[in-house]
C-alpha positions as MATLAB code, in Angstrom:
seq = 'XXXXXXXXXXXXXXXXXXXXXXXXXXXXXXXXXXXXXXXXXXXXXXXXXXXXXXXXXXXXXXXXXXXXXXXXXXXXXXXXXXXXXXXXXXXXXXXXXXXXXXXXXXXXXXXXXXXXXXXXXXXXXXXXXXXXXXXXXXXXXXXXXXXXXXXXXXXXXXXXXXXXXXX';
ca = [
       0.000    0.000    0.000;
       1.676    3.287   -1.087;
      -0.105    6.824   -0.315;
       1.185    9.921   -2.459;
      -1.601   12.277   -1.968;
      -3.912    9.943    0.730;
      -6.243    9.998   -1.722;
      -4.461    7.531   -4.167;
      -2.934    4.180   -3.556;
      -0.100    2.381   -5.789;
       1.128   -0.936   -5.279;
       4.923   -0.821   -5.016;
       7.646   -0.940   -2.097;
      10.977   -0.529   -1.848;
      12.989   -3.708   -2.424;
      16.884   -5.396   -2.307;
      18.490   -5.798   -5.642;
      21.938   -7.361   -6.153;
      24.473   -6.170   -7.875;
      27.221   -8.114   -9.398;
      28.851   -8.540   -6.251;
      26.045   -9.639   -4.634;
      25.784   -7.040   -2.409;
      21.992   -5.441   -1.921;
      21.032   -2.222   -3.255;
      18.159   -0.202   -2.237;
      15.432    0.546   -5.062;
      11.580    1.143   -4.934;
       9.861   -1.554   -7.250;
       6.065   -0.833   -8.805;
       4.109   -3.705   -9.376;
       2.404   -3.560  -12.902;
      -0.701   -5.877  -13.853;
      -0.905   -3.442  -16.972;
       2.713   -4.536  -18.066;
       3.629   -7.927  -19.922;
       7.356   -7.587  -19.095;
       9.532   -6.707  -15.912;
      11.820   -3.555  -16.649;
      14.278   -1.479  -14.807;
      15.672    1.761  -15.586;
      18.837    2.379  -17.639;
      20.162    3.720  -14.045;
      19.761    1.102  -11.852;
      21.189   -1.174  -14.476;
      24.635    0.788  -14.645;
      24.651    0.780  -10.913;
      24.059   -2.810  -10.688;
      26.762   -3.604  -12.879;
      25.644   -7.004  -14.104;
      26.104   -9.232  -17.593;
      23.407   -9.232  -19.655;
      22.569   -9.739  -23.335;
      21.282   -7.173  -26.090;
      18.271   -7.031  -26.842;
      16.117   -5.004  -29.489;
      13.122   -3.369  -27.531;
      10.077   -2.465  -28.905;
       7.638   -0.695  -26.401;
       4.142    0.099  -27.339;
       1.966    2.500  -25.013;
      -2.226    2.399  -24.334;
      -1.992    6.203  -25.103;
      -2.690    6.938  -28.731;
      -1.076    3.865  -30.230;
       2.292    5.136  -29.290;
       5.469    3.192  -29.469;
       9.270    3.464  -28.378;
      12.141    1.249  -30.456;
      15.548    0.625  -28.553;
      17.898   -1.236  -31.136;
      20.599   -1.265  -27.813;
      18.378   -2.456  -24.635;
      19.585   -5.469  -22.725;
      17.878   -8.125  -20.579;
      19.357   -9.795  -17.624;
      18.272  -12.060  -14.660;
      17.861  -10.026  -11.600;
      17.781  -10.806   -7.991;
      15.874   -9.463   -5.431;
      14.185   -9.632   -2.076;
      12.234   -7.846    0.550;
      13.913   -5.239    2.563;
      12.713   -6.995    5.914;
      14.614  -10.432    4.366;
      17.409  -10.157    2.486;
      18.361  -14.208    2.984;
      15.187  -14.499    0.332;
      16.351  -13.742   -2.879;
      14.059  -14.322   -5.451;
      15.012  -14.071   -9.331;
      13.296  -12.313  -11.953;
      15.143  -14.248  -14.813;
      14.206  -11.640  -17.743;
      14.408   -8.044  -16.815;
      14.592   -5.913  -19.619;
      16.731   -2.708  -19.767;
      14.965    1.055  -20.917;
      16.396    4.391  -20.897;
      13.569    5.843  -18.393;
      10.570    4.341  -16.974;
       9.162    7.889  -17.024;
       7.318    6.970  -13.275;
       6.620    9.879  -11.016;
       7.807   10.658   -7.562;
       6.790    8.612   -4.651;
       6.851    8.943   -0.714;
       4.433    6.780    1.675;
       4.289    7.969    5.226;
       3.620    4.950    7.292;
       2.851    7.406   10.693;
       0.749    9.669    8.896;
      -1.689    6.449    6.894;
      -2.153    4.559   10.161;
      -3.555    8.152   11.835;
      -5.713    8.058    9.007;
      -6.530    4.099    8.366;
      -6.174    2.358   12.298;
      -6.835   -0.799   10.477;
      -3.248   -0.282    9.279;
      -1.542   -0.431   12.601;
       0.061   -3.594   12.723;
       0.833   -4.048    9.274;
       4.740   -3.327    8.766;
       4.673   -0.566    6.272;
       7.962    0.718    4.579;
       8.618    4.789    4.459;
      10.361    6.153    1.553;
      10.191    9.819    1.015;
      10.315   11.497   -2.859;
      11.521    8.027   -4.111;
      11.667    7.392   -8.800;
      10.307    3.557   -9.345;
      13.431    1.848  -10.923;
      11.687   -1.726  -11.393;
       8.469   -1.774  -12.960;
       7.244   -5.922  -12.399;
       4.766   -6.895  -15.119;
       2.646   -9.819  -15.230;
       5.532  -12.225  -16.654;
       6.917  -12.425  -12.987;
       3.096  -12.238  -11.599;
       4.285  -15.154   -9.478;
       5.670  -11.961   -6.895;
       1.991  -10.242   -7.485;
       0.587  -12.885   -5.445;
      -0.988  -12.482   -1.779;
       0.745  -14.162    1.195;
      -1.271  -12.246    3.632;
      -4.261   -9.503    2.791;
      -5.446   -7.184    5.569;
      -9.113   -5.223    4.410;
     -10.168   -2.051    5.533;
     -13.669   -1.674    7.457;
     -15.455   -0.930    4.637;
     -13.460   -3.346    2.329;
     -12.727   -0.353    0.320;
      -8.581   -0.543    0.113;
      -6.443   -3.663    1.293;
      -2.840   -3.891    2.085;
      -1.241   -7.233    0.669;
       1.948   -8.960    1.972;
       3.685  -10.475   -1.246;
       7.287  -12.065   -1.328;
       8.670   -8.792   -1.668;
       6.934   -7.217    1.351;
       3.791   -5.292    2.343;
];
């Protein structure tokens, strides 16, 4: 459950990737049932510093019939696991490579949404502040989409869900 304006929710949470040393490096995932593939930004791949394979990208957008063509994208397995568990890594074994996933600014206040939703107050929310999604997860890892735990609201009007990756 992620709260920009607390009017809006988003599903995404911050996450461990590892780089090519395996050591774990902080980015905010966003989980995409509108997506058919798992991407990460040109960034977070440079920083990550991993072998991949190239890979000629063709993106096509809902708005207007759009599309994007990147002759020099890669994909690449990635690891990754929930801040609160590190020990369990999970791999995305195609992640593809683009120059900007174009996602806007994030921050989710745990404090301030269980003043404003009590139903939230044992569930282990993460706090970022002003935080750019790096991975976008798309259906062909929907495996991490799926519910370990689910939490409803009074009304039954939002949920929070506890996946592999977190709450």
């Amino acid at each position: 459950l992620t709260d920009n304006s607390l009017d809006s929710t988003y599903p995404m949470l911050p996450v461990w990737v590892f780089n090519s040393n395996n050591q774990p490096i902080r980015a905010l995932a966003f989980f995409d049932t509108g997506s058919n593939m798992t991407v990460v930004s040109k960034a977070l791949f440079k920083e990550l510093k991993l072998p991949s394979t190239s890979y000629d990208l063709k993106l096509n957008f809902c708005v207007a019939g759009a599309h994007e063509t990147d002759n020099n994208s890669k994909i690449f397995p990635l690891k990754l696991a929930a801040m609160d568990d590190p020990s369990n890594v999970t791999t995305i074994s195609r992640a593809v490579v683009v120059k900007n996933l174009n996602l806007p600014r994030q921050s989710q206040f745990p404090a301030t949404l269980k003043e404003l939703h009590p139903w939230l107050t044992d569930v282990p929310l993460p706090a970022y502040k002003d935080e750019m999604p790096q991975i976008l997860i798309g259906v062909d890892h929907a495996n991490l989409f799926k519910p370990l735990a689910m939490i409803d609201s009074p009304n039954s009007s939002m949920f929070a869900m506890k996946t592999t990756l977190g709450w």
